[in-house]
Coordinates of C-alpha atoms and ligand atoms in Angstrom, one line a residue:
M1 CA 115.2 98.7 72.3
I2 CA 111.8 97.2 72.8
K3 CA 109.0 99.8 73.0
I4 CA 105.7 99.4 74.8
I5 CA 102.8 101.5 73.8
S6 CA 100.8 102.1 76.9
F7 CA 97.9 103.8 78.6
K8 CA 98.9 104.7 82.2
I9 CA 96.2 102.8 84.1
C10 CA 95.8 99.7 81.8
P11 CA 96.2 96.4 83.7
F12 CA 97.0 94.5 80.5
V13 CA 100.0 96.8 80.0
Q14 CA 101.0 96.3 83.6
R15 CA 101.2 92.6 83.2
V16 CA 103.5 93.0 80.2
T17 CA 105.8 95.5 81.9
A18 CA 105.8 93.2 85.0
V19 CA 107.1 90.3 82.8
L20 CA 109.8 92.6 81.3
E21 CA 110.8 93.8 84.7
A22 CA 110.9 90.3 86.2
K23 CA 113.0 89.2 83.3
Q24 CA 115.1 92.4 83.5
V25 CA 114.6 93.1 79.8
A26 CA 115.2 96.8 79.0
Y27 CA 112.3 98.6 77.3
E28 CA 111.1 102.1 76.7
I29 CA 107.5 103.2 77.0
E30 CA 105.3 105.6 75.1
Y31 CA 102.0 106.6 76.6
I32 CA 99.0 107.5 74.4
N33 CA 95.6 109.0 75.0
L34 CA 93.0 106.3 74.3
K35 CA 90.3 108.9 73.8
D36 CA 92.4 110.4 71.0
K37 CA 94.4 107.6 69.5
P38 CA 97.2 108.8 67.3
Q39 CA 97.1 107.7 63.7
W40 CA 100.6 106.0 63.9
F41 CA 99.2 103.9 66.7
L42 CA 96.1 102.9 64.8
D43 CA 98.3 102.0 61.8
I44 CA 100.2 99.4 63.9
S45 CA 97.5 98.2 66.3
P46 CA 95.0 95.9 64.6
N47 CA 92.6 95.9 67.6
G48 CA 93.2 99.6 68.4
Q49 CA 94.2 98.6 72.0
V50 CA 97.2 98.8 74.2
P51 CA 99.5 97.1 75.0
V52 CA 101.4 97.1 71.7
M53 CA 105.0 96.0 71.9
V54 CA 107.4 96.9 69.1
T55 CA 110.2 94.4 69.1
E56 CA 113.9 95.0 68.5
S57 CA 113.3 94.3 64.8
G58 CA 110.4 96.7 64.5
T59 CA 107.5 94.3 64.5
A60 CA 104.4 95.5 66.3
L61 CA 102.9 92.8 68.5
F62 CA 99.5 93.1 70.0
E63 CA 97.2 91.2 72.5
S64 CA 98.9 90.9 75.9
D65 CA 98.7 87.1 76.1
A66 CA 100.6 86.9 72.8
I67 CA 103.1 89.5 73.9
V68 CA 103.8 87.7 77.2
E69 CA 104.3 84.4 75.4
Y70 CA 106.6 86.1 73.0
I71 CA 108.7 87.6 75.8
E72 CA 109.0 84.1 77.3
D73 CA 109.9 82.5 73.9
E74 CA 112.4 85.3 73.1
Y75 CA 114.0 86.0 76.5
G76 CA 113.4 82.7 78.3
P77 CA 110.7 81.7 80.7
L78 CA 110.6 83.0 84.3
E79 CA 111.1 79.6 85.7
Q80 CA 113.2 76.8 84.2
G81 CA 112.2 73.2 84.0
V82 CA 108.4 73.6 84.1
S83 CA 106.7 70.6 82.6
N84 CA 104.2 71.0 79.7
E85 CA 101.4 70.0 82.0
Q86 CA 102.4 72.5 84.7
R87 CA 102.8 75.2 82.0
A88 CA 99.2 74.5 80.9
L89 CA 98.0 74.8 84.5
D90 CA 100.0 78.0 85.0
R91 CA 98.4 79.5 81.8
A92 CA 95.0 78.5 83.0
W93 CA 95.4 80.2 86.4
S94 CA 96.9 83.2 84.6
Y95 CA 93.9 83.4 82.2
L96 CA 91.6 83.3 85.2
G97 CA 93.3 86.4 86.4
T98 CA 93.5 88.3 83.1
K99 CA 89.9 87.7 82.2
N100 CA 89.0 89.5 85.4
Y101 CA 90.9 92.7 84.6
L102 CA 87.9 94.3 83.0
V103 CA 85.6 92.8 85.6
Q104 CA 87.6 94.6 88.3
C105 CA 87.6 97.9 86.3
G106 CA 83.8 97.6 85.9
T107 CA 83.4 96.9 89.6
M108 CA 85.4 99.8 90.7
S109 CA 83.6 102.1 88.3
S110 CA 80.2 101.2 89.7
K111 CA 78.1 104.3 90.4
D112 CA 75.7 102.9 93.0
K113 CA 75.6 100.5 95.8
E114 CA 73.5 97.8 94.1
T115 CA 75.6 97.7 91.0
F116 CA 78.8 97.7 93.1
K117 CA 77.5 94.8 95.3
Q118 CA 76.5 92.7 92.3
R119 CA 79.8 93.3 90.4
T120 CA 81.9 92.7 93.5
E121 CA 80.2 89.3 94.0
K122 CA 81.1 88.3 90.5
F123 CA 84.6 89.7 90.7
T124 CA 85.5 88.2 94.0
A125 CA 84.4 84.7 92.8
A126 CA 87.8 84.6 91.1
F127 CA 89.6 85.2 94.4
T128 CA 87.5 82.5 96.1
K129 CA 88.9 80.0 93.6
I130 CA 92.4 81.4 94.4
E131 CA 91.8 81.1 98.2
K132 CA 90.9 77.4 97.6
Q133 CA 93.9 76.8 95.5
L134 CA 96.6 78.5 97.6
S135 CA 98.4 76.1 100.1
G136 CA 99.1 79.0 102.5
E137 CA 102.6 77.4 102.9
T138 CA 104.5 79.3 100.1
R139 CA 105.1 83.0 99.6
F140 CA 103.8 83.0 96.0
F141 CA 101.1 81.1 94.1
K142 CA 103.0 77.9 93.5
S143 CA 106.2 78.2 95.5
D144 CA 108.6 80.7 97.0
I145 CA 109.7 81.7 93.4
L146 CA 107.7 84.3 91.5
S147 CA 106.0 82.7 88.6
S148 CA 103.9 83.8 85.6
V149 CA 100.7 83.2 87.6
D150 CA 101.8 85.8 90.2
I151 CA 102.6 88.2 87.5
A152 CA 99.2 87.7 85.8
W153 CA 97.5 88.5 89.0
L154 CA 99.7 91.4 90.0
P155 CA 97.6 94.1 88.4
L156 CA 94.5 92.8 90.3
L157 CA 96.3 92.5 93.6
H158 CA 98.0 95.9 93.2
R159 CA 94.7 97.7 92.4
A160 CA 92.9 95.9 95.3
A161 CA 95.6 97.2 97.7
I162 CA 95.2 100.8 96.5
V163 CA 91.4 100.5 96.9
K164 CA 91.9 99.3 100.4
K165 CA 94.4 102.0 101.2
Y166 CA 92.1 104.8 100.1
T167 CA 88.7 103.5 100.9
G168 CA 89.2 100.8 103.5
F169 CA 87.3 98.4 101.3
D170 CA 89.0 95.0 100.9
F171 CA 88.0 92.9 97.9
L172 CA 89.9 90.1 99.6
C173 CA 87.9 90.2 102.7
G174 CA 87.7 86.9 104.5
M175 CA 90.4 85.4 102.3
P176 CA 93.5 85.2 104.6
K177 CA 95.6 83.1 102.2
T178 CA 94.9 85.4 99.3
Q179 CA 95.7 88.4 101.5
A180 CA 99.0 87.0 102.4
W181 CA 99.7 86.2 98.8
Q182 CA 98.8 89.8 97.9
Q183 CA 101.3 91.1 100.5
A184 CA 104.0 88.8 99.2
V185 CA 103.5 89.8 95.6
L186 CA 103.5 93.5 96.4
A187 CA 106.6 93.1 98.7
A188 CA 108.4 91.6 95.7
G189 CA 108.7 95.2 94.6
L190 CA 107.5 94.8 91.0
A191 CA 104.3 96.8 91.3
E192 CA 105.8 100.2 91.5
K193 CA 108.3 99.5 88.8
T194 CA 105.6 98.4 86.3
V195 CA 103.5 101.6 86.4
S196 CA 104.2 105.3 85.9
E197 CA 105.0 107.6 88.9
D198 CA 101.6 109.2 88.8
F199 CA 99.8 105.9 88.6
E200 CA 98.2 106.1 92.0
A201 CA 97.0 109.6 91.5
L202 CA 95.5 108.8 88.1
F203 CA 94.0 105.6 89.3
T204 CA 92.3 107.2 92.3
D205 CA 91.1 110.0 90.2
F206 CA 89.6 107.6 87.7
Y207 CA 88.1 104.9 90.0
L208 CA 87.7 106.6 93.3
T209 CA 86.2 109.9 92.3
N210 CA 82.5 110.0 91.5
T211 CA 82.1 106.3 92.0
Y212 CA 80.3 104.4 94.8
L213 CA 83.6 102.9 95.9
G214 CA 85.1 106.4 96.3
L215 CA 82.4 107.3 98.9
G216 CA 84.1 104.8 101.2
E217 CA 80.7 103.7 102.5
D218 CA 81.4 99.9 102.4
A219 CA 84.6 100.2 104.4
A220 CA 82.8 99.9 107.7
E221 CA 81.1 96.7 106.6
N222 CA 84.4 94.8 106.1
A223 CA 86.5 96.8 108.6
G224 CA 87.2 93.6 110.6
C225 CA 88.7 92.0 107.5
G226 CA 91.2 89.3 108.1
S227 CA 88.8 87.0 110.0
S228 CA 86.8 84.6 107.8
S229 CA 83.4 85.6 108.9
C230 CA 83.5 89.4 108.3
C231 CA 81.8 89.6 105.0
G232 CA 78.6 88.0 105.9
Ligands
LIG301 N1 92.6 91.7 74.8 C1 93.4 92.9 74.9 C2 92.7 93.8 75.9 C3 93.5 95.2 76.0 C4 92.6 96.3 76.4 O1 91.4 96.1 76.8 N2 93.2 97.5 76.5 C5 92.4 98.7 76.8 C6 93.1 99.5 77.8 S1 93.2 98.7 79.4 C7 92.3 99.5 75.5 O2 93.3 99.7 74.8 N3 91.1 100.1 75.3 C8 90.9 101.0 74.2 C9 89.9 100.5 73.2 O3 89.4 99.3 73.4 O4 89.5 101.2 72.3 C10 94.8 92.5 75.4 O5 94.9 91.5 76.2 O6 95.8 93.1 75.1

């Protein structure tokens, strides 16, 4: 069986497990401590990072983009009949999401208001592009069928929802189409399946404890979120 080497709150791993869950490909998962990487992991991971995916034949694949492409090559794409042009566009929108994973992590880790504001501005610029792109007429990014773009953005949308639940702060403030998309992606039920049971506790402990965001001070500022003028 496929094995995924994981760290519990890594968004790059979550994207990979989301593709496997969406494709209903069975896999097992092994968690490691990134602060104390085991030698067997360093031996198979050229970049020393998770995710690593060990294939059925024992090959260790690394870099989440390459792993996702392998899953599609090996087990078939999520959607059939996508043209080469559309696939290029889907990949481009996916990359826009994945290159913001660390931006979101950095934003959530901010220790003071000024840093948090600056990083939030940079991070939410990606969602502004999404808001412009979404038609508002379909459940998911392109249509009513879940696509690779939805999956690439799932970790960002999932984390934003947890932040909102615990602090009241909404990264998607003033973006009604993106908020609706977030609800639809989360309602698809993949989010919980793609993380460990203790994910929310670990996530809040890591990002909402001893951080500016964890203080909940900005919640009041965007409490009326949903209207397009709330963020000022
Ligand atoms: N470009 C890599 C990024 C993966 C990544 O940043 N993983 C983090 C955890 S979320 C990691 O393993 N960090 C440990 C390290 O860099 O030493 C990918 O797409 O797979």
